[in-house]
């Protein structure tokens, strides 16, 4: 009941019990004044008898908002029977605590609330648990973190008289993260439209576009909608403030009931920080939702924007929760006045900070923090007195709330058929755009492929056109080996770098259950992995017709536009392998055909990319993946390279080396290339390239001596098949090596899927 202030009517089980105003002290976390009056409770009614002038105002306000006849106000029987007090809509929590596996507290027994349209700031020194507290509110603490969360958090809707558990996974919580993470090759409009498609699949495309348009207009992004987001190296990308606004827009695409922000002013100057926090405050007031944000060192202008405040100390102690404007006077009453001309936020942070460098000062600081926490605990009235009924929202209630919160968003449409296919198509289109628009990286890879191929042919000059000589055996093995290493390293590092950038975005989207790990992995694989150009061009027309026929049967409009680009994009990404192999074939005398050569290098690129996926998915962070990828590739190279001097099969191979060889894609790529190069090769005259048969025996002997390799068992070889035997490849086949390479690629993709599933959970 609002008089203008909120009045909570305190009932008791025994009727006619008088509670004087002086005996009721308002809890520190509650922001409004309290007036108690005499209550007479019946099974279905509450009769109020005013005791003084202020209570009379309460009585008049009750008569104004409810049905008051003869001094009686009829309430819901369930509320009267359960002594449910009148609470404003908002987020409530009681006895909330977070502990580590070893029992250390990150948050201790916290109770409180944030009303709709209010913004609550969390202040505290570094390591006090601000981000952990936000994660507890959003329900994003994963089991793998080994943190134990106790207590109760719920959203109470006064109009509907219902409570609801809000989670990020359910789309009811907007979480603005500390760092802006996007697909940097997409535009603002493309990013928001994809987010709307993933967050609101039950609405029509026209409605989603209208929502994105209105959000961009409200946040001042409409003029920038076609600008690419870019990264730190991009000169025409978005600024820090623009990226913060985009992060805010991304969270508002859905219809949240709670807005969380982890240091929204991080990395911004003071002017932009105030604008961003002020914009958040404006939006949560317009949408009438509670907002909780963590702040590291807010300026005084930002502190004034806050409606309420949670002050955290070390070891999870809560030293204050209440009105932000009353925090300074509260601590002044405890004997800690704020000096004049001092930022209140800095003063509060100093109160709960502990000096870790001076042990004597640290003891004093810890004693002060414990006293502040104890004082607040004594004055805090926990939420038990203001409990609300635990009613579960049904679908119709949720739908009604959704429609109230979203103006100009009138109707839902039925669940669209083939939604997973549509979702996969959008993810595939995003990955393709991310790849094809990365012009600097693509141009570098293109020139590196051609340049390295040219360099290899200049180094290994004995591989001449029209001449298959025994002297060139070692150079051929070395050329093919370095070619495989070159392509695999370029692919692996590019994949790891891209995966590291995309991983935070994917984790955020999977945390909201927007798509499955398998859908993302398949879309990423198809967009990243190049195929054999010859096969792709040969089947282009057939694939286009086949895909379009299937899409017509499925009525999937969103994918029809992709079919015309399907083979072109595959061919585009196979360009790197084609440029490398074409340069090799044109500048040296490799015997293996261009199609087989391109096929091996394309499949090797597949294996390198899939290995990058697996390392990235199984690593906890992108930085860890980059650090781990290099030594893993070094091991794969070491066990995969074939010794041109030959292999002594009489000595048993160590078990560890043999096992690693079976896992090395480089080993099987080199094996496939050597088999394609040497099978059926006959050595000819080094001077004219003709086969050594007939002619003067002395001339043949002279050429034979000039042609002999200078190392190991290869000095006695007479044809390519003998070379394969000496290299230890006599029992292998080209098809077998290619199949093993494909199996390794598939296995890496399965590991990638497992890693994504583990991190998504």
XYZ file of C-alpha atoms in Angstrom:
761
model
C 0.000 0.000 0.000
C 1.468 3.371 -0.945
C 0.700 6.456 1.104
C 3.150 7.788 -0.723
C 5.508 5.369 1.025
C 5.184 1.580 1.013
C 3.504 0.236 4.145
C 3.908 -3.390 5.161
C 1.074 -4.634 7.386
C 2.554 -6.957 9.993
C 0.126 -9.678 11.059
C 0.283 -12.207 13.876
C -1.304 -15.545 14.458
C -3.133 -14.271 17.559
C -5.850 -11.670 16.836
C -6.100 -8.250 18.494
C -2.369 -7.978 19.157
C -1.155 -4.393 19.232
C 2.282 -3.580 17.769
C 3.466 -0.057 18.465
C 5.460 1.849 15.830
C 8.447 2.112 18.154
C 8.712 -1.663 18.489
C 9.134 -2.194 14.773
C 12.510 -1.292 13.277
C 12.656 -1.461 9.483
C 15.222 -3.837 7.996
C 18.271 -2.150 6.584
C 17.783 -3.743 3.185
C 14.247 -2.399 2.766
C 14.025 1.069 1.228
C 10.649 2.375 2.465
C 9.101 3.539 5.731
C 7.029 1.223 7.894
C 3.949 2.002 9.938
C 2.295 -0.594 12.100
C -1.306 -0.513 13.165
C -3.586 -2.733 15.177
C -4.760 -5.773 13.245
C -7.727 -8.020 13.691
C -7.331 -11.069 11.466
C -10.178 -13.289 10.382
C -10.161 -16.167 7.940
C -10.847 -13.932 4.967
C -10.629 -10.308 6.094
C -8.298 -7.898 7.817
C -9.985 -5.104 9.827
C -7.765 -2.109 10.533
C -8.255 0.349 13.372
C -6.177 3.482 13.003
C -4.203 4.388 16.135
C -2.976 7.831 15.105
C -2.889 10.368 12.316
C -0.398 8.465 10.180
C -2.322 5.265 10.566
C -5.403 7.161 9.398
C -3.594 7.984 6.181
C -2.859 4.295 5.794
C -6.517 3.510 6.291
C -7.569 6.115 3.690
C -5.076 4.805 1.137
C -6.351 1.260 1.635
C -9.878 2.479 1.042
C -8.712 4.214 -2.114
C -6.964 1.258 -3.710
C -9.263 -1.520 -2.479
C -12.824 -2.133 -1.565
C -13.241 -0.523 1.843
C -16.762 -0.558 3.234
C -17.288 0.355 6.847
C -13.580 0.242 7.519
C -13.171 -3.259 6.032
C -10.801 -4.223 3.223
C -11.314 -7.629 1.699
C -8.128 -9.426 0.660
C -7.352 -12.718 -0.988
C -8.231 -15.512 1.477
C -4.955 -17.288 0.724
C -2.971 -14.168 1.571
C -4.901 -13.573 4.793
C -4.606 -17.179 5.899
C -0.856 -17.304 5.264
C -0.099 -13.855 6.728
C 1.402 -12.752 3.412
C 2.570 -9.152 3.504
C 2.212 -6.645 0.706
C 5.501 -6.606 -1.221
C 6.480 -4.662 -4.312
C 7.429 -6.613 -7.412
C 11.114 -7.355 -7.701
C 13.947 -9.755 -6.931
C 14.200 -11.206 -3.422
C 16.778 -13.448 -1.815
C 17.227 -14.831 1.665
C 19.983 -16.745 3.448
C 22.053 -16.649 0.275
C 25.586 -17.972 0.696
C 28.325 -19.293 -1.585
C 31.096 -21.611 -0.388
C 34.114 -23.184 -2.024
C 34.842 -26.898 -1.847
C 37.187 -26.396 1.135
C 34.548 -24.467 3.103
C 35.722 -20.895 2.482
C 32.889 -18.379 2.173
C 32.583 -16.142 -0.873
C 29.221 -14.820 0.337
C 27.752 -15.197 3.830
C 24.047 -15.496 4.616
C 22.829 -12.489 2.662
C 19.196 -11.333 2.567
C 17.763 -8.536 0.499
C 15.683 -7.299 -2.393
C 15.713 -5.042 -5.432
C 12.431 -3.585 -6.608
C 11.354 -3.279 -10.212
C 12.822 -0.220 -11.876
C 15.552 0.101 -9.244
C 19.268 -0.314 -9.779
C 21.421 -1.914 -7.090
C 25.198 -1.650 -7.087
C 27.600 -4.207 -5.597
C 30.730 -2.595 -4.175
C 33.733 -4.309 -2.694
C 37.500 -4.682 -3.002
C 39.078 -7.026 -5.516
C 38.421 -10.646 -4.609
C 35.432 -9.843 -2.390
C 33.121 -11.954 -4.553
C 31.239 -9.374 -6.622
C 31.200 -11.476 -9.801
C 30.399 -14.628 -7.817
C 27.417 -12.889 -6.228
C 26.169 -11.858 -9.658
C 26.590 -15.437 -10.863
C 24.519 -16.643 -7.920
C 21.739 -14.200 -8.798
C 21.801 -15.316 -12.425
C 22.066 -19.025 -11.664
C 25.211 -19.396 -13.766
C 27.493 -21.092 -11.229
C 28.323 -24.388 -12.905
C 28.871 -27.669 -11.030
C 32.407 -27.827 -12.419
C 33.335 -24.734 -10.391
C 32.846 -26.805 -7.192
C 31.032 -23.911 -5.530
C 28.097 -24.632 -3.241
C 25.206 -22.156 -3.381
C 22.680 -22.165 -0.530
C 19.635 -20.027 0.045
C 16.678 -18.900 -1.991
C 16.355 -16.426 -4.871
C 13.061 -15.626 -6.540
C 11.239 -12.955 -8.477
C 7.915 -11.838 -7.016
C 5.206 -10.415 -9.261
C 2.793 -8.424 -7.128
C 0.141 -8.077 -9.843
C 0.095 -11.801 -10.633
C 0.788 -12.798 -6.988
C 3.326 -15.328 -8.230
C 6.979 -16.117 -7.731
C 9.431 -17.363 -10.298
C 12.984 -18.664 -10.239
C 14.925 -16.640 -12.788
C 17.882 -18.113 -14.674
C 19.983 -17.130 -17.639
C 19.153 -20.502 -19.180
C 15.462 -19.655 -19.179
C 16.021 -16.349 -20.943
C 14.605 -14.399 -17.987
C 17.951 -12.917 -16.929
C 20.007 -10.506 -19.029
C 23.720 -10.707 -18.243
C 25.988 -7.928 -19.472
C 29.483 -9.325 -19.138
C 32.578 -7.405 -18.176
C 34.248 -7.885 -21.553
C 32.589 -7.269 -24.895
C 32.708 -10.461 -26.967
C 31.314 -10.564 -30.498
C 31.927 -12.086 -33.897
C 34.000 -9.161 -35.097
C 33.312 -9.665 -38.805
C 29.563 -9.181 -38.403
C 27.702 -5.882 -38.436
C 25.632 -4.553 -35.550
C 22.383 -5.366 -37.307
C 23.482 -8.905 -38.216
C 24.543 -9.558 -34.621
C 21.256 -8.353 -33.145
C 19.097 -10.096 -35.743
C 20.806 -13.423 -35.085
C 20.409 -12.896 -31.335
C 16.703 -12.172 -31.831
C 16.315 -15.309 -33.949
C 18.015 -17.478 -31.319
C 16.343 -15.851 -28.305
C 12.834 -15.471 -29.750
C 12.272 -18.364 -32.173
C 8.538 -18.402 -31.415
C 7.961 -14.963 -32.960
C 7.634 -14.037 -36.612
C 10.611 -12.680 -38.525
C 8.872 -9.335 -39.039
C 8.301 -8.951 -35.303
C 11.925 -9.790 -34.521
C 13.145 -7.220 -37.032
C 10.871 -4.578 -35.520
C 12.239 -5.343 -32.081
C 15.847 -5.085 -33.251
C 15.037 -1.809 -34.992
C 13.469 -0.295 -31.870
C 16.387 -1.384 -29.675
C 18.944 0.143 -32.045
C 16.970 3.387 -32.095
C 16.691 3.561 -28.311
C 20.435 2.967 -27.837
C 21.623 5.255 -30.625
C 22.940 2.443 -32.818
C 20.687 2.942 -35.825
C 23.270 4.998 -37.745
C 25.918 2.344 -37.070
C 23.803 -0.699 -37.924
C 25.784 -1.602 -41.071
C 29.216 -1.015 -39.559
C 31.359 -4.059 -38.907
C 32.114 -4.577 -35.233
C 35.831 -5.123 -35.792
C 38.531 -5.837 -33.233
C 41.310 -3.876 -31.600
C 43.354 -3.963 -34.809
C 40.508 -2.698 -36.998
C 40.595 1.017 -37.757
C 36.964 1.245 -38.816
C 35.445 -0.879 -36.059
C 33.317 0.184 -33.122
C 34.690 2.230 -30.253
C 34.654 1.035 -26.661
C 31.484 2.944 -25.818
C 29.722 1.702 -28.940
C 30.628 -1.883 -28.076
C 29.233 -1.388 -24.567
C 25.976 -0.146 -26.070
C 25.914 -3.143 -28.391
C 26.423 -5.458 -25.405
C 23.491 -3.756 -23.710
C 21.364 -4.103 -26.848
C 22.284 -7.770 -27.120
C 20.945 -8.431 -23.628
C 17.738 -6.487 -24.220
C 16.789 -8.435 -27.347
C 15.156 -11.016 -25.128
C 12.464 -10.157 -22.577
C 14.344 -10.363 -19.261
C 12.855 -9.883 -15.814
C 16.257 -9.222 -14.256
C 19.242 -7.303 -15.593
C 22.752 -8.127 -14.340
C 25.903 -6.269 -15.355
C 29.467 -7.140 -14.388
C 31.444 -3.881 -14.224
C 29.654 -2.194 -17.161
C 32.006 0.799 -16.991
C 35.158 -1.314 -17.322
C 37.613 0.085 -19.869
C 35.665 3.311 -20.426
C 36.513 6.897 -19.553
C 34.544 8.719 -16.864
C 32.165 10.430 -19.276
C 31.316 7.266 -21.184
C 31.037 5.270 -17.949
C 28.395 7.650 -16.628
C 26.508 7.504 -19.930
C 26.471 3.696 -19.976
C 25.307 3.350 -16.356
C 22.753 6.116 -16.862
C 21.464 4.369 -19.954
C 21.098 1.114 -18.015
C 19.169 2.957 -15.298
C 16.869 4.551 -17.859
C 16.130 1.247 -19.571
C 15.409 -0.720 -16.392
C 13.006 2.020 -15.294
C 11.248 1.916 -18.644
C 10.979 -1.867 -18.573
C 10.232 -1.967 -14.846
C 12.732 -4.699 -14.059
C 15.283 -4.920 -11.223
C 18.949 -4.380 -12.043
C 22.061 -5.450 -10.138
C 25.511 -4.421 -11.295
C 28.989 -4.761 -9.863
C 31.229 -1.701 -9.751
C 34.957 -1.614 -9.173
C 35.690 2.066 -8.487
C 32.643 4.128 -9.437
C 32.858 7.882 -9.618
C 30.549 9.976 -7.458
C 28.215 10.758 -10.373
C 27.648 7.021 -10.936
C 27.178 6.416 -7.211
C 24.329 8.957 -7.195
C 22.506 6.951 -9.874
C 22.285 3.884 -7.630
C 19.031 3.309 -5.778
C 20.427 0.704 -3.399
C 23.790 -0.734 -2.497
C 25.388 -4.013 -1.415
C 28.776 -3.537 0.254
C 30.879 -6.703 0.362
C 33.945 -7.209 2.493
C 36.617 -9.913 2.403
C 35.619 -13.529 3.092
C 32.064 -12.946 1.929
C 30.937 -10.584 4.695
C 28.022 -8.286 3.849
C 28.653 -4.948 5.551
C 25.658 -3.046 4.192
C 22.585 -3.457 2.045
C 20.094 -0.649 1.758
C 19.544 2.714 0.153
C 22.695 4.043 -1.463
C 21.841 7.562 -0.344
C 21.702 6.441 3.303
C 24.933 4.434 3.341
C 27.151 7.324 4.441
C 24.847 8.292 7.317
C 24.571 4.634 8.356
C 28.334 4.269 8.766
C 28.552 7.697 10.394
C 26.206 6.361 13.057
C 28.667 3.515 13.634
C 31.513 5.963 14.178
C 32.912 6.096 10.649
C 32.045 9.517 9.193
C 32.839 10.237 5.562
C 35.364 13.077 5.149
C 34.203 16.115 3.259
C 34.935 16.383 -0.460
C 35.353 12.597 -0.627
C 33.726 10.287 -3.125
C 31.280 8.163 -1.083
C 32.142 5.076 -3.130
C 35.857 5.439 -2.363
C 35.086 5.993 1.314
C 32.989 2.817 1.465
C 35.625 0.774 -0.357
C 38.290 1.983 2.069
C 36.117 0.873 4.982
C 35.990 -2.754 3.811
C 39.479 -3.042 2.299
C 42.345 -4.894 3.973
C 45.965 -3.830 3.578
C 47.788 -7.006 2.550
C 51.289 -5.479 2.720
C 51.296 -4.313 6.358
C 50.430 -7.131 8.776
C 49.648 -4.768 11.681
C 47.347 -2.644 9.545
C 45.792 -5.780 8.079
C 44.787 -6.966 11.568
C 43.124 -3.623 12.266
C 41.350 -3.704 8.902
C 40.078 -7.236 9.459
C 38.786 -6.288 12.907
C 36.993 -3.257 11.468
C 35.380 -5.303 8.679
C 34.200 -7.973 11.127
C 32.676 -5.278 13.366
C 30.886 -3.685 10.419
C 29.543 -7.059 9.299
C 28.365 -7.880 12.823
C 26.646 -4.511 13.193
C 24.836 -4.939 9.921
C 23.810 -8.506 10.785
C 22.239 -7.271 14.022
C 20.276 -4.527 12.282
C 19.234 -6.653 9.347
C 15.792 -8.184 9.421
C 15.897 -11.188 7.168
C 13.409 -11.875 4.429
C 11.581 -14.529 6.414
C 9.077 -11.889 7.573
C 8.322 -10.979 3.985
C 7.962 -14.387 2.386
C 5.619 -14.809 -0.533
C 3.691 -17.861 -1.723
C 5.631 -20.281 -3.914
C 3.388 -20.456 -6.957
C 4.597 -21.872 -10.227
C 4.010 -19.869 -13.371
C 2.131 -21.681 -16.075
C 2.583 -21.043 -19.779
C -0.403 -18.720 -20.049
C 0.918 -16.553 -17.224
C 4.339 -16.326 -18.810
C 2.792 -15.401 -22.123
C 0.718 -12.661 -20.498
C 3.790 -11.218 -18.805
C 5.756 -11.320 -22.042
C 3.090 -9.393 -23.874
C 2.915 -6.756 -21.146
C 6.656 -6.198 -21.255
C 6.982 -5.790 -24.993
C 5.120 -2.993 -26.656
C 4.384 -3.348 -30.350
C 5.099 -7.055 -30.037
C 1.569 -8.305 -29.975
C 1.336 -11.922 -30.930
C 3.283 -15.134 -30.918
C 3.263 -17.507 -33.807
C 3.174 -21.240 -33.573
C 6.377 -23.200 -33.326
C 7.890 -23.227 -36.791
C 8.702 -26.564 -38.411
C 12.301 -27.608 -38.976
C 13.551 -25.073 -36.416
C 16.862 -26.960 -35.867
C 17.543 -26.774 -39.616
C 16.800 -23.057 -39.661
C 19.023 -22.541 -36.632
C 21.831 -24.533 -38.240
C 21.500 -22.408 -41.377
C 21.864 -19.184 -39.403
C 24.916 -20.505 -37.559
C 26.468 -21.651 -40.830
C 25.864 -18.254 -42.415
C 27.469 -16.525 -39.439
C 30.578 -18.714 -39.643
C 30.871 -18.150 -43.385
C 30.608 -14.408 -42.965
C 33.199 -14.504 -40.218
C 35.612 -16.360 -42.500
C 35.052 -14.756 -45.864
C 35.171 -11.174 -44.542
C 38.506 -11.694 -42.812
C 40.348 -10.239 -45.792
C 43.716 -9.614 -44.137
C 44.054 -13.174 -42.863
C 42.813 -14.687 -46.120
C 45.219 -12.629 -48.233
C 48.103 -13.515 -45.941
C 47.288 -17.222 -46.134
C 46.967 -16.972 -49.904
C 50.364 -15.341 -50.386
C 51.948 -17.561 -47.730
C 50.698 -20.678 -49.513
C 52.137 -19.627 -52.857
C 55.302 -18.126 -51.362
C 56.170 -21.153 -49.239
C 55.574 -23.486 -52.172
C 57.938 -21.413 -54.308
C 60.550 -21.415 -51.528
C 60.370 -25.197 -51.139
C 60.930 -25.760 -54.862
C 64.013 -23.496 -54.780
C 65.474 -25.355 -51.790
C 64.910 -28.890 -53.126
C 66.145 -28.321 -56.669
C 66.876 -31.940 -57.560
C 63.154 -32.547 -58.208
C 63.166 -31.628 -61.869
C 60.411 -31.952 -64.414
C 60.531 -35.065 -66.560
C 63.254 -36.618 -64.432
C 62.572 -39.342 -61.864
C 65.982 -40.062 -60.387
C 67.123 -41.919 -57.305
C 69.127 -38.864 -56.328
C 65.912 -36.877 -55.842
C 64.356 -39.394 -53.425
C 65.455 -37.590 -50.257
C 64.443 -34.197 -51.648
C 61.005 -35.502 -52.604
C 60.406 -36.887 -49.128
C 61.607 -33.652 -47.535
C 59.539 -31.466 -49.876
C 56.336 -33.404 -49.213
C 57.011 -33.486 -45.458
C 57.630 -29.751 -45.176
C 54.586 -29.079 -47.327
C 52.359 -31.048 -44.950
C 53.860 -29.336 -41.905
C 53.387 -25.932 -43.523
C 49.696 -26.430 -44.312
C 48.886 -28.111 -41.000
C 50.557 -25.405 -38.902
C 48.830 -22.590 -40.793
C 45.455 -24.268 -40.416
C 45.920 -25.183 -36.757
C 47.057 -21.745 -35.630
C 44.330 -19.992 -37.601
C 41.679 -22.289 -36.126
C 42.985 -21.888 -32.574
C 43.068 -18.110 -32.906
C 39.534 -17.956 -34.287
C 38.252 -20.486 -31.765
C 39.757 -18.486 -28.905
C 37.933 -15.349 -30.069
C 34.612 -17.104 -30.595
C 34.623 -19.260 -27.474
C 33.299 -16.604 -25.028
C 30.450 -15.814 -27.427
C 29.607 -19.491 -27.900
C 29.727 -20.138 -24.143
C 27.359 -17.233 -23.526
C 24.932 -18.458 -26.183
C 25.068 -22.062 -25.027
C 24.578 -20.943 -21.449
C 21.216 -19.621 -22.625
C 20.469 -22.881 -24.475
C 20.167 -21.067 -27.794
C 21.566 -24.024 -29.754
C 23.289 -27.334 -29.183
C 27.009 -28.013 -29.262
C 26.539 -30.319 -32.231
C 24.792 -27.630 -34.284
C 27.584 -25.142 -33.679
C 30.320 -27.683 -34.361
C 28.790 -28.862 -37.643
C 28.258 -25.297 -38.849
C 31.789 -24.337 -37.856
C 33.276 -27.430 -39.474
C 31.525 -26.920 -42.797
C 32.509 -23.254 -42.866
C 36.125 -23.820 -41.824
C 37.158 -27.005 -43.561
C 38.117 -26.849 -47.241
C 37.261 -29.701 -49.602
C 38.891 -31.099 -52.704
C 38.398 -28.397 -55.343
C 38.105 -30.804 -58.206
C 35.405 -32.841 -56.524
C 33.601 -29.703 -55.442
C 33.515 -28.172 -58.918
C 32.612 -31.463 -60.518
C 29.606 -31.906 -58.269
C 28.602 -28.240 -58.052
C 25.610 -28.396 -60.341
C 24.393 -31.686 -58.913
C 24.759 -30.478 -55.321
C 22.916 -27.240 -56.049
C 20.005 -29.075 -57.658
C 19.906 -31.728 -54.945
C 20.004 -29.246 -52.080
C 17.400 -26.974 -53.621
C 15.109 -29.949 -54.197
C 15.436 -31.001 -50.557
C 14.916 -27.465 -49.323
C 11.760 -27.112 -51.394
C 10.456 -30.248 -49.734
C 11.327 -28.883 -46.295
C 10.041 -25.365 -47.005
C 13.152 -23.865 -45.437
C 13.380 -20.388 -46.912
C 16.294 -19.263 -44.768
C 18.541 -21.916 -46.315
C 17.520 -21.418 -49.930
C 19.647 -18.327 -50.178
C 22.623 -20.332 -48.929
C 22.551 -23.036 -51.572
C 23.929 -20.769 -54.284
C 26.907 -19.997 -52.035
C 27.424 -23.525 -50.755
C 29.945 -24.831 -53.268
C 31.457 -21.432 -53.963
C 32.467 -21.012 -50.350
C 33.845 -24.537 -50.131
C 35.870 -23.819 -53.256
C 36.995 -20.513 -51.776
C 38.468 -22.141 -48.700
C 40.086 -24.864 -50.826
C 41.937 -22.107 -52.680
C 44.783 -22.212 -50.159
C 45.449 -25.888 -50.830
C 45.004 -25.374 -54.583
C 47.468 -22.472 -54.697
C 50.054 -24.457 -52.760
C 49.746 -27.660 -54.789
C 49.510 -25.861 -58.147
C 52.696 -23.942 -57.399
C 54.502 -27.141 -56.436
C 53.371 -28.978 -59.558
C 54.261 -26.126 -61.882
C 57.741 -25.438 -60.488
C 59.050 -28.941 -59.779
C 58.745 -32.456 -61.134
C 56.455 -34.150 -58.631
C 55.018 -37.341 -60.079
C 51.793 -37.453 -58.044
C 48.800 -36.050 -59.897
C 47.382 -32.617 -59.068
C 44.020 -34.038 -58.012
C 45.583 -36.558 -55.612
C 48.049 -33.963 -54.332
C 45.262 -31.433 -53.674
C 43.127 -34.138 -52.088
C 45.807 -35.046 -49.551
C 46.537 -31.442 -48.641
C 42.822 -30.630 -48.394
C 42.217 -33.590 -46.097
C 45.307 -32.609 -44.121
C 43.762 -29.163 -43.704
C 40.607 -30.873 -42.452
C 42.657 -32.809 -39.911
C 44.540 -29.695 -38.801
C 41.327 -27.718 -38.362
C 39.628 -30.551 -36.467
C 42.677 -30.879 -34.199
C 42.402 -27.149 -33.535
C 38.713 -27.596 -32.698
C 39.523 -30.388 -30.243
C 42.302 -28.454 -28.498
C 40.164 -25.318 -28.309
C 37.074 -27.129 -27.023
C 38.955 -29.099 -24.360
C 40.976 -26.109 -23.126
C 39.419 -23.934 -20.415
C 40.424 -20.658 -22.094
C 41.521 -19.442 -25.502
C 44.952 -18.511 -24.169
C 45.434 -22.036 -22.854
C 44.472 -23.446 -26.239
C 47.037 -21.273 -28.030
C 49.761 -22.305 -25.596
C 48.844 -25.996 -25.761
C 48.472 -26.178 -29.537
C 52.126 -25.521 -30.405
C 53.752 -28.346 -28.351
C 51.056 -30.773 -29.480
C 51.809 -29.953 -33.108
C 55.552 -30.319 -32.451
C 54.936 -33.837 -31.122
C 52.763 -34.658 -34.148
C 55.547 -33.449 -36.451
C 58.303 -35.313 -34.615
C 56.598 -38.694 -34.778
C 55.117 -38.066 -38.222
C 58.194 -37.173 -40.263
C 59.686 -39.995 -42.332
C 63.461 -40.379 -42.243
C 64.706 -40.081 -45.864
C 67.637 -42.363 -44.980
C 65.258 -45.275 -44.556
C 63.815 -47.258 -41.664
C 65.503 -50.196 -39.957
C 62.568 -52.536 -39.301
C 64.778 -54.977 -37.369
C 64.729 -52.632 -34.362
C 61.370 -52.587 -32.548
C 59.642 -49.227 -32.329
C 58.877 -47.879 -28.821
C 55.248 -48.352 -27.858
C 54.766 -44.664 -27.049
C 56.149 -43.577 -30.416
C 53.965 -46.092 -32.222
C 50.850 -44.899 -30.395
C 51.615 -41.257 -31.120
C 52.151 -42.062 -34.792
C 48.674 -43.538 -34.953
C 47.332 -40.222 -33.619
C 49.432 -37.976 -35.849
C 47.621 -36.617 -38.930
C 50.977 -35.429 -40.242
C 52.284 -39.008 -40.310
C 49.425 -40.284 -42.464
C 49.406 -37.242 -44.741
C 53.119 -37.716 -45.489
C 52.535 -41.433 -45.892
C 49.730 -40.843 -48.410
C 51.850 -38.383 -50.402
C 54.856 -40.729 -50.522
C 52.657 -43.622 -51.633
C 51.114 -41.492 -54.361
C 54.518 -40.248 -55.434
C 56.590 -43.456 -55.465
C 54.205 -46.293 -56.312
C 55.070 -47.456 -59.824
C 57.890 -44.922 -60.288
C 60.780 -46.015 -62.522
C 64.044 -44.100 -62.307
C 65.352 -42.704 -65.579
C 68.595 -41.158 -66.908
C 69.323 -38.054 -64.853
C 70.511 -36.204 -67.960
C 67.490 -36.813 -70.175
C 64.911 -38.336 -67.830
C 64.572 -41.568 -69.836
C 64.306 -44.977 -68.260
C 67.636 -46.757 -67.683
C 67.491 -49.682 -70.098
C 69.771 -50.358 -73.033
C 72.675 -48.198 -74.221
C 76.362 -48.425 -73.447
C 77.021 -50.246 -70.188
C 79.801 -47.819 -69.252
C 77.585 -44.780 -69.848
C 74.819 -46.363 -67.807
C 77.262 -47.093 -65.003
C 78.538 -43.515 -65.002
C 75.002 -42.153 -64.815
C 74.165 -44.706 -62.096
C 77.034 -43.516 -59.899
C 75.995 -39.880 -60.367
C 72.384 -40.750 -59.587
C 72.914 -42.740 -56.384
C 71.567 -41.231 -53.140
C 74.237 -40.473 -50.614
C 72.464 -41.793 -47.522
C 71.461 -45.127 -45.957
C 69.604 -47.949 -47.609
C 68.270 -45.635 -50.322
C 71.696 -45.832 -52.000
C 70.736 -49.220 -53.472
C 67.158 -48.514 -54.622
C 66.300 -48.969 -58.300
C 62.620 -47.854 -58.423
C 59.883 -46.188 -56.418
C 58.501 -49.407 -54.955
C 61.883 -50.190 -53.421
C 61.950 -46.676 -51.983
C 58.636 -47.355 -50.227
C 59.996 -50.608 -48.786
C 63.103 -48.868 -47.441
C 60.945 -46.083 -45.969
C 58.830 -48.662 -44.150
C 55.745 -48.086 -46.328
C 55.824 -51.300 -48.349
C 52.657 -52.730 -46.766
C 50.642 -49.479 -46.797
C 48.293 -48.097 -49.434
C 47.248 -44.616 -50.508
C 43.568 -45.271 -49.798
C 44.341 -46.741 -46.389
C 46.343 -43.673 -45.376
C 43.569 -41.348 -46.566
C 40.947 -43.338 -44.663
C 43.028 -43.190 -41.490
C 43.420 -39.435 -41.953
C 39.656 -39.085 -42.306
C 39.082 -41.198 -39.173
C 41.473 -38.981 -37.202
C 39.580 -35.910 -38.386
C 36.277 -37.441 -37.338
C 37.722 -38.450 -33.968
C 38.943 -34.907 -33.345
C 35.475 -33.580 -34.143
C 33.962 -36.012 -31.637
C 36.445 -34.788 -29.015
C 35.454 -31.227 -29.898
C 31.805 -32.063 -29.356
C 32.572 -33.683 -25.998
C 34.606 -30.648 -24.931
C 31.839 -28.234 -25.886
C 29.264 -30.353 -24.071
C 31.402 -30.449 -20.923
C 31.911 -26.696 -20.877
C 28.271 -25.991 -21.725
C 27.195 -27.979 -18.674
